[in-house]
Structure formats: C-alpha cells, structure tokens
Tab-separated table of C-alpha atoms in Angstrom:
chain	number	residue	atom	x	y	z
A	1	ALA	CA	-19.229	1.143	-1.681
A	2	GLY	CA	-16.159	-1.321	-2.528
A	3	ASN	CA	-16.264	-3.202	0.889
A	4	ASP	CA	-16.744	-6.710	-0.627
A	5	TRP	CA	-15.743	-8.885	2.776
A	6	ASP	CA	-18.197	-7.338	5.201
A	7	PHE	CA	-20.756	-6.245	3.134
A	8	ASP	CA	-23.695	-7.802	0.762
A	9	GLU	CA	-23.256	-6.813	-3.020
A	10	ASP	CA	-26.826	-7.659	-3.830
A	11	LYS	CA	-28.344	-4.469	-1.027
A	12	LYS	CA	-25.036	-1.889	-1.893
A	13	ASP	CA	-26.569	1.380	-4.322
A	14	PHE	CA	-24.099	2.597	-5.216
A	15	GLN	CA	-25.617	6.180	-7.006
A	16	HIS	CA	-27.076	6.427	-3.187
A	17	PHE	CA	-23.652	6.261	-2.076
A	18	LEU	CA	-22.447	9.002	-4.989
A	19	ASP	CA	-25.889	10.945	-4.326
A	20	ASP	CA	-26.390	11.182	-0.356
A	21	LYS	CA	-21.746	10.708	0.504
A	22	VAL	CA	-19.890	11.561	-2.881
A	23	PHE	CA	-20.792	14.673	-4.486
A	24	PRO	CA	-21.631	16.084	-0.846
A	25	GLN	CA	-18.619	15.394	-0.010
A	26	VAL	CA	-16.465	16.293	-3.061
A	27	ASP	CA	-19.213	19.304	-3.336
A	28	GLU	CA	-18.035	21.060	0.450
A	29	LEU	CA	-13.861	20.865	-0.666
A	30	LEU	CA	-14.191	22.506	-3.296
A	31	SER	CA	-16.255	25.179	-2.089
A	32	ASN	CA	-15.331	25.843	1.384
A	33	TYR	CA	-11.813	25.839	1.188
A	34	GLY	CA	-10.437	28.379	-1.566
A	35	PRO	CA	-8.337	26.904	-4.498
A	36	ILE	CA	-7.731	23.056	-3.810
A	37	ALA	CA	-4.129	21.591	-6.144
A	38	GLN	CA	-5.539	18.559	-6.047
A	39	LEU	CA	-7.899	15.332	-5.336
A	40	TRP	CA	-7.198	12.074	-5.106
A	41	PHE	CA	-9.706	9.575	-5.311
A	42	ASP	CA	-10.101	5.854	-4.790
A	43	THR	CA	-13.102	4.880	-6.322
A	44	PRO	CA	-14.549	1.815	-6.131
A	45	THR	CA	-14.519	-0.307	-9.792
A	46	SER	CA	-17.933	-0.760	-9.551
A	47	ILE	CA	-18.234	2.489	-10.603
A	48	SER	CA	-19.388	2.858	-14.171
A	49	VAL	CA	-18.349	4.787	-16.813
A	50	GLU	CA	-21.316	7.479	-16.527
A	51	GLN	CA	-20.967	7.920	-13.319
A	52	SER	CA	-17.070	8.362	-13.544
A	53	GLU	CA	-17.636	10.668	-16.197
A	54	LYS	CA	-20.648	12.819	-14.155
A	55	LEU	CA	-17.758	13.110	-11.023
A	56	LEU	CA	-15.524	14.703	-13.240
A	57	ALA	CA	-17.100	17.247	-14.378
A	58	PHE	CA	-18.231	17.908	-11.730
A	59	VAL	CA	-14.968	18.757	-10.522
A	60	ARG	CA	-13.463	20.713	-13.384
A	61	GLU	CA	-16.816	22.369	-12.927
A	62	LYS	CA	-16.745	23.701	-9.395
A	63	GLN	CA	-11.940	24.228	-9.652
A	64	PRO	CA	-11.106	23.520	-13.781
A	65	ASP	CA	-7.725	24.182	-12.452
A	66	CYS	CA	-7.659	20.862	-9.813
A	67	ILE	CA	-6.035	17.654	-10.872
A	68	VAL	CA	-7.840	14.817	-10.304
A	69	ASN	CA	-5.755	11.330	-10.653
A	70	SER	CA	-5.972	8.353	-12.594
A	71	ARG	CA	-8.442	6.037	-9.841
A	72	LEU	CA	-11.565	8.792	-10.230
A	73	GLY	CA	-12.791	5.745	-13.013
A	74	PRO	CA	-13.202	2.150	-13.579
A	75	GLY	CA	-10.469	1.342	-15.073
A	76	GLY	CA	-7.884	3.852	-13.485
A	77	ASP	CA	-6.762	4.676	-17.280
A	78	LYS	CA	-5.705	8.324	-17.415
A	79	GLU	CA	-9.055	9.376	-19.842
A	80	TRP	CA	-10.558	9.652	-16.157
A	81	GLY	CA	-7.791	12.103	-14.666
A	82	ASP	CA	-5.335	14.205	-15.328
A	83	TYR	CA	-2.419	11.291	-14.549
A	84	ILE	CA	-2.183	7.640	-14.190
A	85	SER	CA	-1.943	6.464	-10.921
A	86	LEU	CA	-0.087	3.012	-10.658
A	87	ARG	CA	-1.070	0.307	-8.599
A	88	ASP	CA	-0.195	0.363	-4.613
A	89	ASN	CA	3.543	-0.199	-4.143
A	90	GLU	CA	4.459	-0.279	-8.040
A	91	VAL	CA	6.852	1.052	-9.755
A	92	PRO	CA	6.875	1.273	-13.373
A	93	THR	CA	8.477	-0.505	-15.588
A	94	MET	CA	9.352	1.124	-18.325
A	95	PRO	CA	9.524	5.293	-18.832
A	96	LEU	CA	6.034	6.683	-18.923
A	97	THR	CA	5.004	8.143	-21.504
A	98	GLN	CA	2.793	9.957	-20.078
A	99	ASN	CA	2.390	11.286	-16.161
A	100	GLY	CA	2.462	9.193	-13.531
A	101	GLU	CA	2.596	8.298	-10.297
A	102	THR	CA	3.490	5.887	-7.448
A	103	CYS	CA	2.192	5.694	-4.382
A	104	ALA	CA	3.705	3.488	-1.235
A	105	THR	CA	3.582	2.771	2.191
A	106	ILE	CA	6.803	3.705	4.598
A	107	ASN	CA	5.875	0.794	6.802
A	108	ARG	CA	3.109	-1.809	5.717
A	109	HIS	CA	-0.023	-0.025	6.436
A	110	TRP	CA	-1.664	2.537	5.032
A	111	GLY	CA	-3.240	4.118	7.980
A	112	TYR	CA	-1.915	4.346	11.751
A	113	ASN	CA	-1.354	1.519	13.468
A	114	LYS	CA	0.773	1.337	16.377
A	115	PHE	CA	2.384	-1.997	16.757
A	116	ASP	CA	3.949	-1.428	13.258
A	117	LEU	CA	7.416	-0.397	13.654
A	118	ASP	CA	8.437	-1.875	10.342
A	119	PHE	CA	9.767	1.275	8.791
A	120	ARG	CA	11.491	0.888	5.679
A	121	PRO	CA	14.727	2.003	6.025
A	122	ALA	CA	15.740	5.588	4.320
A	123	HIS	CA	18.217	3.637	1.762
A	124	ASP	CA	15.547	1.409	0.706
A	125	ILE	CA	12.800	4.915	0.113
A	126	ALA	CA	16.250	6.507	-1.812
A	127	ASN	CA	16.330	4.019	-3.681
A	128	LEU	CA	12.229	3.717	-4.816
A	129	LEU	CA	11.898	7.919	-5.338
A	130	ALA	CA	15.389	7.393	-7.945
A	131	ASP	CA	13.953	4.793	-9.922
A	132	VAL	CA	11.079	6.124	-10.440
A	133	VAL	CA	12.031	9.407	-11.089
A	134	ALA	CA	13.278	7.554	-13.731
A	135	LYS	CA	10.806	5.899	-14.786
A	136	ASN	CA	8.891	9.491	-15.360
A	137	ALA	CA	6.485	9.081	-12.535
A	138	ASN	CA	5.945	11.058	-9.091
A	139	TYR	CA	6.323	9.391	-5.905
A	140	LEU	CA	3.377	9.742	-3.571
A	141	LEU	CA	4.632	8.584	0.472
A	142	ASN	CA	1.667	7.604	2.603
A	143	ILE	CA	2.966	8.438	6.479
A	144	GLY	CA	0.132	7.798	8.096
A	145	PRO	CA	-0.105	9.957	11.327
A	146	ASP	CA	-2.207	9.111	14.547
A	147	SER	CA	-5.294	10.411	15.573
A	148	LEU	CA	-4.235	13.312	17.158
A	149	GLY	CA	-1.793	13.830	13.621
A	150	ARG	CA	1.107	12.881	14.882
A	151	VAL	CA	3.495	11.262	12.944
A	152	PRO	CA	5.240	8.002	14.050
A	153	GLU	CA	8.579	8.640	15.175
A	154	GLY	CA	9.986	5.579	12.773
A	155	SER	CA	8.525	7.999	10.398
A	156	VAL	CA	10.299	11.187	11.022
A	157	LYS	CA	13.432	9.563	11.437
A	158	VAL	CA	13.236	8.117	8.018
A	159	LEU	CA	12.026	11.607	6.660
A	160	ARG	CA	14.719	13.291	7.893
A	161	ASP	CA	17.306	11.184	6.718
A	162	ILE	CA	15.643	11.077	3.270
A	163	GLY	CA	16.198	14.603	3.746
A	164	ARG	CA	19.529	15.225	4.754
A	165	TRP	CA	20.550	13.339	1.157
A	166	LEU	CA	18.673	15.582	-1.015
A	167	GLU	CA	20.110	18.395	0.130
A	168	THR	CA	23.114	16.941	-1.449
A	169	ASN	CA	21.069	14.770	-4.437
A	170	ALA	CA	18.412	16.988	-5.128
A	171	GLU	CA	19.797	18.307	-8.487
A	172	SER	CA	19.238	14.548	-10.216
A	173	ILE	CA	15.662	14.278	-8.872
A	174	TYR	CA	13.594	17.546	-9.212
A	175	GLU	CA	12.892	18.961	-12.369
A	176	THR	CA	14.615	15.997	-14.023
A	177	ALA	CA	13.499	13.300	-17.293
A	178	PRO	CA	14.008	9.733	-16.875
A	179	THR	CA	16.343	7.554	-18.273
A	180	PRO	CA	17.299	8.064	-21.662
A	181	PHE	CA	18.140	4.515	-21.993
A	182	ALA	CA	16.126	1.314	-23.526
A	183	SER	CA	15.954	-1.048	-19.660
A	184	ASP	CA	17.073	-0.990	-16.215
A	185	LEU	CA	20.767	-1.146	-15.340
A	186	ASP	CA	21.285	-4.155	-12.626
A	187	TRP	CA	23.230	-1.342	-10.143
A	188	GLY	CA	21.015	1.105	-10.229
A	189	ALA	CA	18.493	3.714	-12.017
A	190	VAL	CA	19.378	6.827	-14.132
A	191	THR	CA	17.842	10.331	-14.769
A	192	ARG	CA	19.234	13.804	-16.440
A	193	ARG	CA	18.573	17.219	-17.734
A	194	PRO	CA	20.141	18.649	-20.927
A	195	GLY	CA	23.857	18.352	-20.185
A	196	ARG	CA	24.336	16.769	-16.872
A	197	LEU	CA	23.543	12.883	-16.592
A	198	TYR	CA	23.228	11.266	-12.970
A	199	PHE	CA	23.714	7.666	-12.133
A	200	HIS	CA	22.009	6.388	-9.200
A	201	MET	CA	24.055	3.809	-7.430
A	202	PHE	CA	22.075	1.186	-5.237
A	203	ASP	CA	24.897	-1.421	-5.825
A	204	SER	CA	28.390	-0.759	-6.601
A	205	PRO	CA	30.086	-2.317	-9.597
A	206	GLY	CA	32.910	-1.943	-8.928
A	207	GLU	CA	36.538	0.424	-8.963
A	208	ARG	CA	34.857	1.542	-12.986
A	209	LEU	CA	31.328	2.200	-14.148
A	210	THR	CA	31.275	1.508	-17.552
A	211	ILE	CA	27.964	3.003	-19.973
A	212	ARG	CA	26.946	1.616	-23.042
A	213	GLY	CA	26.055	3.576	-26.109
A	214	LEU	CA	26.107	6.986	-24.561
A	215	ASN	CA	26.755	8.983	-27.919
A	216	ASN	CA	27.356	12.416	-26.461
A	217	ALA	CA	30.889	13.376	-25.467
A	218	ALA	CA	31.628	13.610	-22.068
A	219	GLY	CA	32.426	15.930	-19.876
A	220	LYS	CA	33.516	16.196	-16.018
A	221	ALA	CA	32.614	13.059	-13.921
A	222	CYS	CA	31.756	13.438	-9.674
A	223	PHE	CA	30.098	12.481	-6.824
A	224	LEU	CA	26.856	14.815	-5.909
A	225	ASP	CA	28.913	14.320	-2.236
A	226	ALA	CA	31.917	15.768	-3.851
A	227	PRO	CA	31.532	18.043	-6.279
A	228	ASP	CA	35.638	19.009	-6.491
A	229	ALA	CA	37.028	15.420	-6.643
A	230	ALA	CA	36.863	15.184	-10.639
A	231	LEU	CA	37.122	11.105	-11.880
A	232	SER	CA	38.894	9.992	-15.087
A	233	VAL	CA	36.449	9.406	-18.008
A	234	SER	CA	37.261	8.083	-21.150
A	235	GLN	CA	35.486	6.858	-24.305
A	236	ASP	CA	36.288	3.945	-26.797
A	237	PRO	CA	34.796	2.584	-29.212
A	238	VAL	CA	33.500	-1.371	-28.765
A	239	PRO	CA	35.247	-3.652	-31.293
A	240	GLY	CA	32.286	-5.224	-33.355
A	241	ALA	CA	29.784	-2.498	-32.596
A	242	PRO	CA	29.811	-0.321	-35.449
A	243	GLY	CA	29.015	3.515	-34.329
A	244	VAL	CA	28.743	2.837	-30.507
A	245	GLN	CA	30.734	3.542	-27.476
A	246	ASP	CA	31.643	2.316	-24.268
A	247	THR	CA	31.886	5.373	-21.310
A	248	THR	CA	34.263	4.895	-18.397
A	249	ILE	CA	34.864	6.260	-15.075
A	250	GLU	CA	37.047	5.498	-12.222
A	251	ILE	CA	35.019	5.913	-10.039
A	252	GLY	CA	37.588	4.223	-7.011
A	253	ALA	CA	37.131	1.651	-4.129
A	254	SER	CA	33.172	1.511	-3.380
A	255	VAL	CA	32.896	4.353	-0.206
A	256	PRO	CA	29.954	2.420	2.382
A	257	THR	CA	27.383	4.956	3.006
A	258	ASP	CA	23.730	4.893	4.362
A	259	ILE	CA	21.599	5.963	1.522
A	260	HIS	CA	23.366	5.669	-2.301
A	261	ARG	CA	25.600	7.739	-3.668
A	262	VAL	CA	24.596	9.762	-7.553
A	263	LEU	CA	27.674	9.606	-9.221
A	264	ALA	CA	26.990	13.102	-11.956
A	265	LEU	CA	28.706	13.028	-16.176
A	266	ASP	CA	28.229	16.353	-17.727
A	267	ILE	CA	27.647	15.926	-21.021
A	268	ALA	CA	27.640	17.782	-24.563
A	269	GLY	CA	23.538	18.876	-24.993
A	270	GLU	CA	20.644	16.725	-24.355
A	271	ALA	CA	21.478	13.086	-23.772
A	272	ASP	CA	21.932	10.918	-26.511
A	273	VAL	CA	22.171	6.937	-26.695
A	274	HIS	CA	22.230	3.477	-28.790
A	275	PRO	CA	18.162	3.262	-30.177
A	276	GLU	CA	18.365	0.132	-29.842
A	277	THR	CA	18.916	-3.561	-27.179
A	278	ILE	CA	23.001	-3.693	-26.846
A	279	GLU	CA	24.491	-6.112	-24.840
A	280	GLN	CA	26.108	-4.268	-21.536
A	281	PRO	CA	29.916	-4.717	-20.882
A	282	ASP	CA	28.481	-7.100	-17.745
A	283	GLY	CA	27.522	-9.508	-20.452
A	284	LEU	CA	24.012	-9.240	-20.306
A	285	VAL	CA	20.905	-8.317	-22.180
A	286	THR	CA	17.414	-7.591	-21.555
A	287	LEU	CA	14.490	-7.816	-23.322
A	288	GLU	CA	11.939	-5.871	-21.863
A	289	SER	CA	8.045	-7.913	-22.387
A	290	LEU	CA	6.704	-4.147	-23.296
A	291	VAL	CA	9.054	-3.435	-25.849
A	292	ALA	CA	8.525	-6.625	-27.354
A	293	ARG	CA	6.500	-7.137	-31.348
A	294	ASN	CA	3.985	-8.912	-31.296
A	295	VAL	CA	4.489	-11.108	-34.051
A	296	ALA	CA	0.053	-11.870	-35.200
A	297	THR	CA	0.134	-7.570	-35.108
A	298	GLY	CA	3.483	-6.170	-35.289
A	299	GLU	CA	2.085	-4.094	-33.187
A	300	PRO	CA	4.426	-3.625	-29.724
A	301	MET	CA	3.628	-6.125	-27.258
A	302	ALA	CA	2.714	-3.559	-24.831
A	303	ASN	CA	-0.699	-3.227	-25.830
A	304	GLU	CA	-1.891	-6.587	-24.708
A	305	ILE	CA	0.172	-6.470	-21.487
A	306	MET	CA	0.754	-3.258	-19.510
A	307	VAL	CA	-1.566	-1.458	-16.966
A	308	ARG	CA	-1.219	1.337	-15.484
A	309	GLY	CA	2.237	1.428	-16.700
A	310	ALA	CA	3.392	-1.615	-15.591
A	311	VAL	CA	2.874	-5.234	-16.673
A	312	ALA	CA	0.654	-6.962	-15.401
A	313	LYS	CA	-1.660	-9.321	-17.530
A	314	SER	CA	-0.496	-12.180	-18.610
A	315	LEU	CA	-0.050	-13.556	-22.255
A	316	GLN	CA	-2.328	-16.354	-23.799
A	317	ASP	CA	-1.764	-19.734	-25.732
A	318	GLY	CA	-0.486	-18.529	-29.371
A	319	ASP	CA	0.691	-16.205	-28.397
A	320	VAL	CA	3.951	-15.289	-30.033
A	321	LEU	CA	6.657	-12.414	-28.895
A	322	GLU	CA	9.893	-11.181	-30.956
A	323	TRP	CA	12.670	-8.990	-29.851
A	324	SER	CA	15.749	-7.747	-31.674
A	325	PHE	CA	18.933	-7.260	-30.582
A	326	GLU	CA	23.218	-6.601	-30.715
A	327	THR	CA	26.194	-8.038	-29.294
A	328	PRO	CA	29.350	-6.881	-30.320
A	329	GLU	CA	31.639	-10.495	-30.192
A	330	PRO	CA	30.287	-14.369	-30.561
A	331	ARG	CA	28.807	-15.544	-26.827
A	332	THR	CA	27.112	-18.420	-25.243
A	333	PHE	CA	24.089	-17.265	-23.110
A	334	ASP	CA	21.948	-18.534	-20.379
A	335	VAL	CA	18.327	-17.298	-21.575
A	336	CYS	CA	16.652	-16.778	-18.528
A	337	ILE	CA	12.695	-15.900	-17.988
A	338	GLU	CA	11.248	-13.576	-15.466
A	339	CYS	CA	7.738	-12.883	-14.141
A	340	ALA	CA	6.258	-11.060	-12.086
A	341	LEU	CA	3.530	-12.151	-9.993
A	342	GLY	CA	-0.142	-11.199	-9.677
A	343	ARG	CA	-2.540	-9.426	-6.659
A	344	TYR	CA	-3.208	-12.219	-4.963
A	345	SER	CA	-1.511	-14.012	-1.827
A	346	ASP	CA	-1.611	-17.697	0.126
A	347	GLY	CA	-2.701	-17.922	3.685
A	348	ASP	CA	0.901	-17.283	5.380
A	349	GLY	CA	1.035	-13.820	3.341
A	350	ASN	CA	3.377	-14.760	0.471
A	351	ARG	CA	2.524	-14.210	-3.371
A	352	VAL	CA	0.954	-16.752	-5.514
A	353	ALA	CA	3.396	-17.809	-8.899
A	354	ASP	CA	1.231	-19.492	-11.697
A	355	THR	CA	3.879	-21.773	-13.304
A	356	GLY	CA	3.767	-24.335	-15.566
A	357	HIS	CA	3.700	-22.305	-19.094
A	358	GLU	CA	5.043	-24.405	-21.869
A	359	ILE	CA	7.162	-22.362	-24.098
A	360	THR	CA	9.342	-22.747	-27.305
A	361	ILE	CA	13.097	-20.143	-27.739
A	362	GLU	CA	14.389	-19.480	-30.713
A	363	VAL	CA	17.004	-17.447	-31.440
A	364	SER	CA	19.139	-17.032	-34.663
A	365	GLY	CA	21.169	-20.020	-35.625
A	366	ASN	CA	19.945	-22.440	-32.907
A	367	SER	CA	17.515	-25.230	-32.296
A	368	PRO	CA	14.198	-24.248	-30.504
A	369	ILE	CA	14.640	-24.365	-27.294
A	370	GLU	CA	11.186	-26.650	-25.801
A	371	ALA	CA	10.860	-25.129	-21.564
A	372	THR	CA	8.765	-25.136	-18.629
A	373	VAL	CA	8.266	-21.463	-16.874
A	374	GLU	CA	9.375	-22.565	-13.252
A	375	GLU	CA	10.014	-20.778	-10.090
A	376	GLN	CA	13.498	-21.673	-9.489
A	377	GLU	CA	14.054	-17.587	-7.678
A	378	ARG	CA	12.127	-14.972	-6.768
A	379	PHE	CA	12.950	-11.514	-5.783
A	380	GLY	CA	11.932	-8.440	-5.223
A	381	VAL	CA	11.631	-6.354	-8.546
A	382	ARG	CA	13.931	-3.358	-8.123
A	383	GLY	CA	14.167	-4.173	-3.970
A	384	ASN	CA	10.532	-3.500	-3.916
A	385	ASP	CA	9.414	-7.138	-2.288
A	386	HIS	CA	5.397	-5.501	-2.756
A	387	TRP	CA	5.802	-6.979	-5.951
A	388	PRO	CA	8.333	-9.927	-6.143
A	389	ALA	CA	8.738	-11.434	-9.509
A	390	ILE	CA	10.260	-15.327	-10.233
A	391	ARG	CA	12.955	-15.897	-12.565
A	392	CYS	CA	14.465	-19.350	-14.055
A	393	THR	CA	16.369	-20.359	-16.749
A	394	VAL	CA	15.422	-22.365	-19.403
A	395	GLY	CA	18.440	-23.660	-21.501
A	396	SER	CA	21.010	-21.210	-23.490
A	397	VAL	CA	22.382	-20.425	-26.390
A	398	GLN	CA	25.167	-19.664	-28.987
A	399	ILE	CA	25.512	-16.376	-30.285
A	400	ASP	CA	28.537	-16.684	-33.417
A	401	GLN	CA	28.548	-13.631	-34.809
A	402	PRO	CA	28.426	-10.056	-33.868
A	403	GLY	CA	25.689	-8.014	-34.967
A	404	THR	CA	21.977	-8.319	-34.733
A	405	HIS	CA	20.252	-11.108	-34.194
A	406	SER	CA	16.757	-11.785	-32.667
A	407	LEU	CA	14.562	-14.432	-29.916
A	408	ARG	CA	11.154	-15.789	-30.367
A	409	LEU	CA	8.965	-16.522	-27.165
A	410	ARG	CA	6.412	-18.086	-28.300
A	411	VAL	CA	3.371	-19.811	-25.867
A	412	ARG	CA	2.465	-22.940	-26.234
A	413	HIS	CA	0.002	-23.211	-23.012
A	414	VAL	CA	-0.949	-20.976	-20.219
A	415	ASN	CA	-1.179	-21.960	-16.705
A	416	MET	CA	-4.235	-20.263	-15.429
A	417	GLY	CA	-4.632	-20.049	-11.459
A	418	LYS	CA	-4.265	-17.000	-8.830
A	419	GLY	CA	-0.842	-16.171	-9.872
A	420	GLY	CA	-2.343	-14.308	-12.933
A	421	GLY	CA	-1.156	-16.189	-15.326
A	422	PHE	CA	1.818	-16.045	-17.354
A	423	ILE	CA	3.151	-12.073	-16.160
A	424	LEU	CA	5.961	-12.098	-18.736
A	425	ARG	CA	8.774	-8.971	-17.595
A	426	GLN	CA	11.615	-9.718	-19.471
A	427	VAL	CA	13.904	-12.253	-20.886
A	428	ARG	CA	17.847	-12.160	-20.417
A	429	LEU	CA	20.188	-13.213	-21.985
A	430	VAL	CA	23.108	-13.695	-19.408
A	431	ALA	CA	26.727	-14.732	-21.204
A	432	SER	CA	27.952	-17.481	-19.001
C-alpha cells in the first residue's frame, strides 16, 4: 500500500491491506503493551475518508488517551488526529495556531544506511530545534538505528553535543511559547515565557541587537551561558513611528561558538509587541504571504495556499494579494519576491523551480511594476536545504512619507510545471 513505484495500483486492494495488516497490528500494539502514549501514522493518501474515520475510532476505542498524528488521514488535516504533522523536514512558515510537529532526519535517510555519513552538524540541529519551537511545534528527530538497535556513532556525537547545549539553554526550548513577532527575523529565532524573551542568534547582528516594536519595559539581559554578565539595555522611541520603540542590547563583539548562543531579556509580564508589519532597524520589511489579504474575498490568503502549517500551494491567475506595512522615514526599497519550491526534483536531485510567472506590483504613490519572476538566487529556507527557495528582485519603489502604506501583488499569469507553480513565501522590501 502506498508503494506506486514497484506495484501496479490497479491490482491493489487497500481494504484488504487494512483488514489483514493494519487493524491486527494496531490491535496488538494497543492490547499487549500497556498504555501507549502515541501512534505515529504515515498512511498512504489512497486511504479513504471512511477508512480513516474507522481507523481513528478503533484507536480511540482501544486507548482513548493515545495521541494520533494527522497523517492518519488522506489529506493530513488535523481532524484525523490530535496535531498537525508537517511534510518531511519542513518547518512551519509562521507560528501554528494549533499543535504541530516537524519530523526531520539527522542525515540523508530515514532508515539506517551504512554508506550515509552525511550527519547534520549539531549547530544545524540546534538551529532547526529553536526555529521549530519558535513556530509552536515539536521537533521529532529521526536517527535510524542499525539492525541490532545500535545508534550510529555519527548520530551519537551530534546528540551528545546537543545535550550539552541543552544543559545550558533548556529554558529557552522547553515549555516555551512561540515568537510574538509578525515575521521571521533574519538573524535567528525567538521563543518566550511570561517575563522573559529568548533570542536564538543563528547569525551575529554585530555588537548590538536592536528589537523593534517590543512594548514591554525591559529589564536584565544576559546570555544563558554567561548569566552573571548583565548587558546594557536601552529603549528609545522610533522617530516617525508613534508608539513604537526600539530595544537595544549591547552584546559586544561576537564570540565564536560551535552552537548558537541564546540571549535572554527579562520583560514586565507577557510579551507585548507592535501588531503591524514595520520596517526593521536594518531597513527590511518582510511581507509574509500567509498574512496577505485576498482582495477578492477579503480573507487571509493562508486559506488558499497553506498546507499543514506551511506555504505549499500555488497562486492562481487573477489572484490579487494585499499587505499593509509601516515605515518610519522616507526610503527607497528594492522589491524582492521569494518563492518556495515544490516536492519534485530533476535527474540530479535538485528541486525543480517553476519560473516565468508574470506579476504586477503596486505600492502607494508609485507607478506599477510589471515583472517576471525568475530564479536569481537559490537558498535553503532558514538554512534548511531540504526545502530550498528562490528569490529575485523585480524593481524598486520610493516611499516619500513615514506612516502606513500598502502593497498589492497582482498575478497576471502562473507558469505551472513540476515545480508546483507560483508558491509565494514572502515579498521583501530591502532598503537600497
């Protein structure tokens, strides 16, 4: 079942597979081994809605407290279980509004492979862990033991390194809430708990870190690996942006470490941040596709393009997306389009990108920009090379006044191919 590359689909009987294989094995697991905390399904999408409902009901009848993931059903939607399972090695695009999980490999295979020594370094695993937690999801790490149950030495080394990092930084991961900010920050990820924010610094921002839009009064700041070394903190209003302040932490020269450092900032109460998208201190405005408004319906675009917590569906001919954003001063911006790629790869194992999409960009006070989306740059999303993206600059716009502005993206034509079409992740306005 589910194997369409070795076996003829026309000769399969999925109900026979369920009756003779799945139900007996699930019954054995739930009857003979005491309380089972979780069953993790990876069900073929050929399962029907009725079959999924019966399988879930069977689990609920045998052990009502057993947690089930969403891959039990044909569409992977949450109603098939207790939480969302994203696609393999995929991180949510934005914080999930319901429980979710990223399942990821420690090397290039899900099972044991003695030839696969390409283990991801500990700093990559730690970055992914922080990014997943910042998006309100769990991180399920696959390690692939061998036929004798032994964990490969390459996996052991990575896990021990992560364990040592967690001895110092666990409070920034466990029982924390997702980032309160409206979009990803290029230098890292943010987790939080009442009274404290954690800044996971994947890349150094320089000798100071400036956070825009934090409304809380700031207290002590320190790195978790140096808790007694308090750092200087200041808060200042942003000229041209009434009610918005910058919180600046003097972190000093970058200290090289094998795994990223975590900066903790004490705040008064729950995190309270500026709710609107605003230009960051480095001159970047990030417009996430999931928060765009569908002009035709007035509803969030997420309803059309999100699958299991991430941007995965193509825009369509005639779609019009709209965002609002704030800038504190006049500025010229380059307009960059960033697209996710679909699941298909070419003969060399590279993900296929569909390009040639025709769009029009309209920004307040500027002439429309008619452009074609091409591949100018390819990169791993947040360093995750399992899910690459492409980016291109399509023109520039001039913002003459501080305040709130709008950007519309009109889709004139989508070039649909094996790359999945026009899977828009975000529009980035980069100060030029």
